[in-house]
Amino acid sequence: MTARRILLVEDEPTIGAAVSDRLTAHGHEVVRAWDGPGAVAAFEEHEPDLVVLDVMLPGFDGHEVCRRIQAVRPVPVLMLTARDDEADVLVGLAVGADDYLTKPFRMRELVARVAALLRRVDRAAELAAAPEPVRTWGDLRLDVGARRVWIAQDEIHLTPTEFDLLVCLAAAPGDVLSRERLLAEVWGWAEASGTRTVDSHVKGLRAKIGADRIRTVHGVGYALDVEANR
Ligand code: CA
């Protein structure tokens, strides 16, 4: 695996040191920040490839940090939440986090999630280097290489995760993809608890491109609705 620069934002010394040691042991360069303002400053100074971000922070919280750094430059963000609170997770995903882990978590799990997010960055770079032709379904237009989406003449701004989800659904228009399959393809991991993550991001995607463009097949998954996109 290529060494990457990871910004770790965590105010709890024990957890911070443990995470930092583990990521360093996997060959990554770790830059640390301990509060909201420090995280934003470190992001701008060090230009990390990925951010591991605690939600509860002094100054302002991880959600605000995520909102601010995503406005500077899209970057994969793994949120660390103190409790398995659905509202907390939904806010995190809404401000641009790609994935989340609930404390306490196993270090092995953290390393796996980080690796999965970094693989997505590589895949996006590969697609951008060898652009595919622009694909269209009715008024929905998708430029996979440039990672841009339009509805008629209006460009739609998707988060990196929403974009990857749309690409995945668009690869097989009309086919129903299970939540587990989407989780494996977009997030790079497969665990039953992660299907809620898929639902949240599909909700975000629908809010931007129109709810009827993605069909829900209850108990199974989602499909790009070919009829609605005609
Ligand atoms: Ca904290």
PDB file of C-alpha atoms and ligand atoms in Angstrom:
ATOM      1  CA  MET A   1       0.000   0.000   0.000  1.00  0.00           C
ATOM      2  CA  THR A   2       1.215   3.468  -0.866  1.00  0.00           C
ATOM      3  CA  ALA A   3       2.030   5.599   2.166  1.00  0.00           C
ATOM      4  CA  ARG A   4      -0.473   8.364   2.695  1.00  0.00           C
ATOM      5  CA  ARG A   5      -0.733  11.413   4.846  1.00  0.00           C
ATOM      6  CA  ILE A   6      -3.576  11.086   7.320  1.00  0.00           C
ATOM      7  CA  LEU A   7      -4.876  13.879   9.500  1.00  0.00           C
ATOM      8  CA  LEU A   8      -5.979  12.457  12.841  1.00  0.00           C
ATOM      9  CA  VAL A   9      -8.240  14.729  14.886  1.00  0.00           C
ATOM     10  CA  GLU A  10      -8.764  13.325  18.373  1.00  0.00           C
ATOM     11  CA  ASP A  11      -8.628  15.118  21.718  1.00  0.00           C
ATOM     12  CA  GLU A  12      -8.478  11.991  23.870  1.00  0.00           C
ATOM     13  CA  PRO A  13      -4.738  11.318  24.381  1.00  0.00           C
ATOM     14  CA  THR A  14      -4.969   7.532  24.826  1.00  0.00           C
ATOM     15  CA  ILE A  15      -7.132   6.889  21.767  1.00  0.00           C
ATOM     16  CA  GLY A  16      -5.185   9.428  19.710  1.00  0.00           C
ATOM     17  CA  ALA A  17      -1.833   7.827  20.515  1.00  0.00           C
ATOM     18  CA  ALA A  18      -3.126   4.312  19.837  1.00  0.00           C
ATOM     19  CA  VAL A  19      -4.633   5.250  16.473  1.00  0.00           C
ATOM     20  CA  SER A  20      -1.567   7.263  15.479  1.00  0.00           C
ATOM     21  CA  ASP A  21       0.792   4.390  16.366  1.00  0.00           C
ATOM     22  CA  ARG A  22      -1.248   1.888  14.427  1.00  0.00           C
ATOM     23  CA  LEU A  23      -1.526   4.004  11.279  1.00  0.00           C
ATOM     24  CA  THR A  24       2.187   4.836  11.454  1.00  0.00           C
ATOM     25  CA  ALA A  25       2.952   1.123  11.774  1.00  0.00           C
ATOM     26  CA  HIS A  26       1.033   0.648   8.509  1.00  0.00           C
ATOM     27  CA  GLY A  27       3.402   3.054   6.821  1.00  0.00           C
ATOM     28  CA  HIS A  28       1.263   6.181   6.860  1.00  0.00           C
ATOM     29  CA  GLU A  29       2.397   9.651   7.810  1.00  0.00           C
ATOM     30  CA  VAL A  30       0.139  10.885  10.600  1.00  0.00           C
ATOM     31  CA  VAL A  31      -0.484  14.572  11.288  1.00  0.00           C
ATOM     32  CA  ARG A  32      -2.395  15.325  14.492  1.00  0.00           C
ATOM     33  CA  ALA A  33      -4.874  17.936  15.651  1.00  0.00           C
ATOM     34  CA  TRP A  34      -6.726  18.122  18.960  1.00  0.00           C
ATOM     35  CA  ASP A  35      -9.577  20.586  18.434  1.00  0.00           C
ATOM     36  CA  GLY A  36     -11.881  22.032  15.762  1.00  0.00           C
ATOM     37  CA  PRO A  37      -9.917  25.127  14.728  1.00  0.00           C
ATOM     38  CA  GLY A  38      -6.619  23.208  14.877  1.00  0.00           C
ATOM     39  CA  ALA A  39      -8.071  20.533  12.591  1.00  0.00           C
ATOM     40  CA  VAL A  40      -9.077  23.031   9.903  1.00  0.00           C
ATOM     41  CA  ALA A  41      -5.664  24.757  10.091  1.00  0.00           C
ATOM     42  CA  ALA A  42      -3.816  21.417   9.891  1.00  0.00           C
ATOM     43  CA  PHE A  43      -5.948  20.359   6.928  1.00  0.00           C
ATOM     44  CA  GLU A  44      -5.004  23.494   4.998  1.00  0.00           C
ATOM     45  CA  GLU A  45      -1.329  23.276   5.959  1.00  0.00           C
ATOM     46  CA  HIS A  46      -0.671  19.550   5.397  1.00  0.00           C
ATOM     47  CA  GLU A  47      -3.164  18.654   2.637  1.00  0.00           C
ATOM     48  CA  PRO A  48      -3.865  15.118   3.921  1.00  0.00           C
ATOM     49  CA  ASP A  49      -5.149  12.266   1.724  1.00  0.00           C
ATOM     50  CA  LEU A  50      -7.670  11.228   4.380  1.00  0.00           C
ATOM     51  CA  VAL A  51      -9.058  12.533   7.680  1.00  0.00           C
ATOM     52  CA  VAL A  52      -9.922  10.474  10.765  1.00  0.00           C
ATOM     53  CA  LEU A  53     -12.188  12.777  12.731  1.00  0.00           C
ATOM     54  CA  ASP A  54     -13.589  12.535  16.236  1.00  0.00           C
ATOM     55  CA  VAL A  55     -17.041  14.128  16.617  1.00  0.00           C
ATOM     56  CA  MET A  56     -16.761  15.524  20.152  1.00  0.00           C
ATOM     57  CA  LEU A  57     -13.957  18.092  20.095  1.00  0.00           C
ATOM     58  CA  PRO A  58     -13.070  21.321  21.911  1.00  0.00           C
ATOM     59  CA  GLY A  59     -13.596  24.540  19.944  1.00  0.00           C
ATOM     60  CA  PHE A  60     -16.141  23.321  17.449  1.00  0.00           C
ATOM     61  CA  ASP A  61     -17.149  19.725  16.781  1.00  0.00           C
ATOM     62  CA  GLY A  62     -16.157  17.220  14.126  1.00  0.00           C
ATOM     63  CA  HIS A  63     -19.288  17.864  12.081  1.00  0.00           C
ATOM     64  CA  GLU A  64     -18.337  21.524  11.724  1.00  0.00           C
ATOM     65  CA  VAL A  65     -14.747  20.516  10.895  1.00  0.00           C
ATOM     66  CA  CYS A  66     -16.048  18.170   8.202  1.00  0.00           C
ATOM     67  CA  ARG A  67     -18.289  20.850   6.709  1.00  0.00           C
ATOM     68  CA  ARG A  68     -15.391  23.331   6.559  1.00  0.00           C
ATOM     69  CA  ILE A  69     -12.739  21.026   5.125  1.00  0.00           C
ATOM     70  CA  GLN A  70     -15.097  19.550   2.501  1.00  0.00           C
ATOM     71  CA  ALA A  71     -15.742  23.125   1.346  1.00  0.00           C
ATOM     72  CA  VAL A  72     -11.972  23.563   0.832  1.00  0.00           C
ATOM     73  CA  ARG A  73     -11.325  20.266  -0.975  1.00  0.00           C
ATOM     74  CA  PRO A  74     -13.234  16.958  -1.097  1.00  0.00           C
ATOM     75  CA  VAL A  75     -11.396  14.390   1.007  1.00  0.00           C
ATOM     76  CA  PRO A  76     -12.420  11.022   2.450  1.00  0.00           C
ATOM     77  CA  VAL A  77     -13.454  11.379   6.088  1.00  0.00           C
ATOM     78  CA  LEU A  78     -13.836   8.589   8.632  1.00  0.00           C
ATOM     79  CA  MET A  79     -15.826   9.818  11.644  1.00  0.00           C
ATOM     80  CA  LEU A  80     -15.346   8.489  15.149  1.00  0.00           C
ATOM     81  CA  THR A  81     -18.546   8.730  17.183  1.00  0.00           C
ATOM     82  CA  ALA A  82     -18.782   8.317  20.931  1.00  0.00           C
ATOM     83  CA  ARG A  83     -22.032   6.416  20.815  1.00  0.00           C
ATOM     84  CA  ASP A  84     -24.096   4.561  18.289  1.00  0.00           C
ATOM     85  CA  ASP A  85     -26.462   7.470  17.918  1.00  0.00           C
ATOM     86  CA  GLU A  86     -28.421   7.464  14.685  1.00  0.00           C
ATOM     87  CA  ALA A  87     -28.856  11.265  14.684  1.00  0.00           C
ATOM     88  CA  ASP A  88     -25.113  11.727  15.173  1.00  0.00           C
ATOM     89  CA  VAL A  89     -24.357   9.418  12.272  1.00  0.00           C
ATOM     90  CA  LEU A  90     -26.905  11.062   9.953  1.00  0.00           C
ATOM     91  CA  VAL A  91     -25.497  14.524  10.649  1.00  0.00           C
ATOM     92  CA  GLY A  92     -22.007  13.209   9.969  1.00  0.00           C
ATOM     93  CA  LEU A  93     -23.006  11.701   6.644  1.00  0.00           C
ATOM     94  CA  ALA A  94     -24.922  14.860   5.706  1.00  0.00           C
ATOM     95  CA  VAL A  95     -21.855  17.075   6.204  1.00  0.00           C
ATOM     96  CA  GLY A  96     -19.742  14.857   3.970  1.00  0.00           C
ATOM     97  CA  ALA A  97     -18.305  12.047   6.106  1.00  0.00           C
ATOM     98  CA  ASP A  98     -17.866   8.833   4.097  1.00  0.00           C
ATOM     99  CA  ASP A  99     -17.879   6.330   6.890  1.00  0.00           C
ATOM    100  CA  TYR A 100     -18.034   6.153  10.661  1.00  0.00           C
ATOM    101  CA  LEU A 101     -16.852   4.001  13.528  1.00  0.00           C
ATOM    102  CA  THR A 102     -18.456   3.845  16.951  1.00  0.00           C
ATOM    103  CA  LYS A 103     -16.231   3.951  20.009  1.00  0.00           C
ATOM    104  CA  PRO A 104     -14.910   1.677  21.316  1.00  0.00           C
ATOM    105  CA  PHE A 105     -13.655   0.163  18.080  1.00  0.00           C
ATOM    106  CA  ARG A 106     -11.035  -2.431  17.275  1.00  0.00           C
ATOM    107  CA  MET A 107      -7.822  -1.076  15.753  1.00  0.00           C
ATOM    108  CA  ARG A 108      -8.023  -3.771  13.093  1.00  0.00           C
ATOM    109  CA  GLU A 109     -11.428  -2.382  12.076  1.00  0.00           C
ATOM    110  CA  LEU A 110     -10.082   1.163  11.883  1.00  0.00           C
ATOM    111  CA  VAL A 111      -7.175   0.083   9.695  1.00  0.00           C
ATOM    112  CA  ALA A 112      -9.554  -1.828   7.389  1.00  0.00           C
ATOM    113  CA  ARG A 113     -11.862   1.164   6.984  1.00  0.00           C
ATOM    114  CA  VAL A 114      -8.942   3.508   6.288  1.00  0.00           C
ATOM    115  CA  ALA A 115      -7.573   1.086   3.675  1.00  0.00           C
ATOM    116  CA  ALA A 116     -10.999   0.814   2.019  1.00  0.00           C
ATOM    117  CA  LEU A 117     -11.385   4.601   1.795  1.00  0.00           C
ATOM    118  CA  LEU A 118      -7.878   4.966   0.345  1.00  0.00           C
ATOM    119  CA  ARG A 119      -8.628   2.300  -2.291  1.00  0.00           C
ATOM    120  CA  ARG A 120     -11.586   4.400  -3.392  1.00  0.00           C
ATOM    121  CA  VAL A 121      -9.328   7.421  -3.817  1.00  0.00           C
ATOM    122  CA  ASP A 122      -7.030   5.332  -6.028  1.00  0.00           C
ATOM    123  CA  ARG A 123      -9.925   4.036  -8.088  1.00  0.00           C
ATOM    124  CA  ALA A 124     -11.288   7.553  -8.588  1.00  0.00           C
ATOM    125  CA  ALA A 125      -7.829   8.703  -9.728  1.00  0.00           C
ATOM    126  CA  GLU A 126      -7.624   5.802 -12.199  1.00  0.00           C
ATOM    127  CA  LEU A 127     -11.007   6.674 -13.664  1.00  0.00           C
ATOM    128  CA  ALA A 128     -10.009  10.321 -13.974  1.00  0.00           C
ATOM    129  CA  ALA A 129      -6.767   9.331 -15.750  1.00  0.00           C
ATOM    130  CA  ALA A 130      -8.618   7.196 -18.306  1.00  0.00           C
ATOM    131  CA  PRO A 131     -11.890   9.033 -18.743  1.00  0.00           C
ATOM    132  CA  GLU A 132     -14.903   7.078 -19.878  1.00  0.00           C
ATOM    133  CA  PRO A 133     -17.301   8.737 -22.260  1.00  0.00           C
ATOM    134  CA  VAL A 134     -20.086  10.765 -20.762  1.00  0.00           C
ATOM    135  CA  ARG A 135     -23.122   8.558 -20.104  1.00  0.00           C
ATOM    136  CA  THR A 136     -26.704   9.764 -20.254  1.00  0.00           C
ATOM    137  CA  TRP A 137     -30.084   8.510 -19.139  1.00  0.00           C
ATOM    138  CA  GLY A 138     -32.716  10.972 -20.311  1.00  0.00           C
ATOM    139  CA  ASP A 139     -31.689  14.337 -18.851  1.00  0.00           C
ATOM    140  CA  LEU A 140     -29.270  12.774 -16.358  1.00  0.00           C
ATOM    141  CA  ARG A 141     -25.691  13.043 -17.583  1.00  0.00           C
ATOM    142  CA  LEU A 142     -22.687  11.465 -15.873  1.00  0.00           C
ATOM    143  CA  ASP A 143     -19.026  12.143 -16.667  1.00  0.00           C
ATOM    144  CA  VAL A 144     -17.266   9.408 -14.714  1.00  0.00           C
ATOM    145  CA  GLY A 145     -13.739  10.583 -15.513  1.00  0.00           C
ATOM    146  CA  ALA A 146     -14.325  14.170 -14.466  1.00  0.00           C
ATOM    147  CA  ARG A 147     -16.644  13.056 -11.629  1.00  0.00           C
ATOM    148  CA  ARG A 148     -19.360  15.499 -12.722  1.00  0.00           C
ATOM    149  CA  VAL A 149     -23.135  15.098 -12.979  1.00  0.00           C
ATOM    150  CA  TRP A 150     -25.775  17.197 -14.688  1.00  0.00           C
ATOM    151  CA  ILE A 151     -29.551  17.183 -14.868  1.00  0.00           C
ATOM    152  CA  ALA A 152     -30.428  18.945 -18.116  1.00  0.00           C
ATOM    153  CA  GLN A 153     -28.112  21.991 -18.026  1.00  0.00           C
ATOM    154  CA  ASP A 154     -27.720  22.145 -14.261  1.00  0.00           C
ATOM    155  CA  GLU A 155     -24.640  20.655 -12.666  1.00  0.00           C
ATOM    156  CA  ILE A 156     -25.428  18.674  -9.522  1.00  0.00           C
ATOM    157  CA  HIS A 157     -22.819  18.729  -6.770  1.00  0.00           C
ATOM    158  CA  LEU A 158     -22.497  15.321  -5.144  1.00  0.00           C
ATOM    159  CA  THR A 159     -20.234  14.231  -2.326  1.00  0.00           C
ATOM    160  CA  PRO A 160     -17.556  11.708  -3.385  1.00  0.00           C
ATOM    161  CA  THR A 161     -19.590   8.908  -1.785  1.00  0.00           C
ATOM    162  CA  GLU A 162     -22.836   9.946  -3.477  1.00  0.00           C
ATOM    163  CA  PHE A 163     -20.994  10.083  -6.790  1.00  0.00           C
ATOM    164  CA  ASP A 164     -19.524   6.593  -6.332  1.00  0.00           C
ATOM    165  CA  LEU A 165     -22.963   5.244  -5.418  1.00  0.00           C
ATOM    166  CA  LEU A 166     -24.477   6.739  -8.561  1.00  0.00           C
ATOM    167  CA  VAL A 167     -21.684   5.310 -10.722  1.00  0.00           C
ATOM    168  CA  CYS A 168     -22.243   1.906  -9.160  1.00  0.00           C
ATOM    169  CA  LEU A 169     -26.016   2.005  -9.796  1.00  0.00           C
ATOM    170  CA  ALA A 170     -25.488   3.427 -13.283  1.00  0.00           C
ATOM    171  CA  ALA A 171     -23.119   0.605 -14.217  1.00  0.00           C
ATOM    172  CA  ALA A 172     -26.152  -1.685 -14.381  1.00  0.00           C
ATOM    173  CA  PRO A 173     -29.179   0.543 -15.031  1.00  0.00           C
ATOM    174  CA  GLY A 174     -32.412  -1.093 -13.967  1.00  0.00           C
ATOM    175  CA  ASP A 175     -30.687  -3.878 -12.073  1.00  0.00           C
ATOM    176  CA  VAL A 176     -31.382  -4.140  -8.371  1.00  0.00           C
ATOM    177  CA  LEU A 177     -28.188  -3.948  -6.329  1.00  0.00           C
ATOM    178  CA  SER A 178     -28.379  -5.180  -2.765  1.00  0.00           C
ATOM    179  CA  ARG A 179     -27.294  -2.930   0.088  1.00  0.00           C
ATOM    180  CA  GLU A 180     -24.524  -5.422   0.854  1.00  0.00           C
ATOM    181  CA  ARG A 181     -23.257  -5.280  -2.714  1.00  0.00           C
ATOM    182  CA  LEU A 182     -23.283  -1.466  -2.726  1.00  0.00           C
ATOM    183  CA  LEU A 183     -21.501  -1.469   0.608  1.00  0.00           C
ATOM    184  CA  ALA A 184     -18.824  -3.804  -0.727  1.00  0.00           C
ATOM    185  CA  GLU A 185     -18.373  -1.929  -4.007  1.00  0.00           C
ATOM    186  CA  VAL A 186     -18.542   1.652  -2.793  1.00  0.00           C
ATOM    187  CA  TRP A 187     -17.154   1.382   0.735  1.00  0.00           C
ATOM    188  CA  GLY A 188     -14.986  -1.679   0.244  1.00  0.00           C
ATOM    189  CA  TRP A 189     -16.288  -3.550   3.261  1.00  0.00           C
ATOM    190  CA  ALA A 190     -19.200  -5.798   4.000  1.00  0.00           C
ATOM    191  CA  GLU A 191     -20.904  -5.951   7.360  1.00  0.00           C
ATOM    192  CA  ALA A 192     -24.617  -6.070   8.077  1.00  0.00           C
ATOM    193  CA  SER A 193     -24.441  -2.981  10.321  1.00  0.00           C
ATOM    194  CA  GLY A 194     -23.153  -0.941   7.398  1.00  0.00           C
ATOM    195  CA  THR A 195     -26.338  -1.159   5.368  1.00  0.00           C
ATOM    196  CA  ARG A 196     -27.675   1.850   7.290  1.00  0.00           C
ATOM    197  CA  THR A 197     -24.761   3.819   5.870  1.00  0.00           C
ATOM    198  CA  VAL A 198     -25.919   2.880   2.369  1.00  0.00           C
ATOM    199  CA  ASP A 199     -29.496   3.990   3.134  1.00  0.00           C
ATOM    200  CA  SER A 200     -28.306   7.370   4.431  1.00  0.00           C
ATOM    201  CA  HIS A 201     -26.188   8.085   1.377  1.00  0.00           C
ATOM    202  CA  VAL A 202     -28.937   6.974  -1.027  1.00  0.00           C
ATOM    203  CA  LYS A 203     -31.231   9.416   0.793  1.00  0.00           C
ATOM    204  CA  GLY A 204     -28.693  12.197   0.233  1.00  0.00           C
ATOM    205  CA  LEU A 205     -28.287  11.256  -3.421  1.00  0.00           C
ATOM    206  CA  ARG A 206     -32.050  11.229  -3.979  1.00  0.00           C
ATOM    207  CA  ALA A 207     -32.412  14.662  -2.402  1.00  0.00           C
ATOM    208  CA  LYS A 208     -30.030  16.000  -5.054  1.00  0.00           C
ATOM    209  CA  ILE A 209     -31.001  14.133  -8.236  1.00  0.00           C
ATOM    210  CA  GLY A 210     -34.692  13.472  -7.534  1.00  0.00           C
ATOM    211  CA  ALA A 211     -36.210  10.696  -5.443  1.00  0.00           C
ATOM    212  CA  ASP A 212     -37.872   8.862  -8.333  1.00  0.00           C
ATOM    213  CA  ARG A 213     -34.602   8.279 -10.163  1.00  0.00           C
ATOM    214  CA  ILE A 214     -33.577   5.605  -7.672  1.00  0.00           C
ATOM    215  CA  ARG A 215     -36.026   2.811  -6.994  1.00  0.00           C
ATOM    216  CA  THR A 216     -36.146   1.090  -3.604  1.00  0.00           C
ATOM    217  CA  VAL A 217     -36.763  -2.623  -3.655  1.00  0.00           C
ATOM    218  CA  HIS A 218     -37.835  -3.311  -0.104  1.00  0.00           C
ATOM    219  CA  GLY A 219     -35.762  -5.842   1.719  1.00  0.00           C
ATOM    220  CA  VAL A 220     -33.316  -6.057  -1.175  1.00  0.00           C
ATOM    221  CA  GLY A 221     -31.713  -2.839  -2.287  1.00  0.00           C
ATOM    222  CA  TYR A 222     -31.738  -0.122  -4.918  1.00  0.00           C
ATOM    223  CA  ALA A 223     -31.820   0.328  -8.678  1.00  0.00           C
ATOM    224  CA  LEU A 224     -31.345   3.220 -11.046  1.00  0.00           C
ATOM    225  CA  ASP A 225     -34.846   3.624 -12.423  1.00  0.00           C
ATOM    226  CA  VAL A 226     -34.513   3.526 -16.185  1.00  0.00           C
ATOM    227  CA  GLU A 227     -38.123   4.622 -16.738  1.00  0.00           C
ATOM    228  CA  ALA A 228     -37.846   7.658 -14.468  1.00  0.00           C
ATOM    229  CA  ASN A 229     -34.607   8.687 -16.154  1.00  0.00           C
ATOM    230  CA  ARG A 230     -35.951   8.438 -19.660  1.00  0.00           C
TER     231      ARG A 230
HETATM  232 CA    CA B   1     -13.463  13.610  21.780  1.00  0.00          CA
END
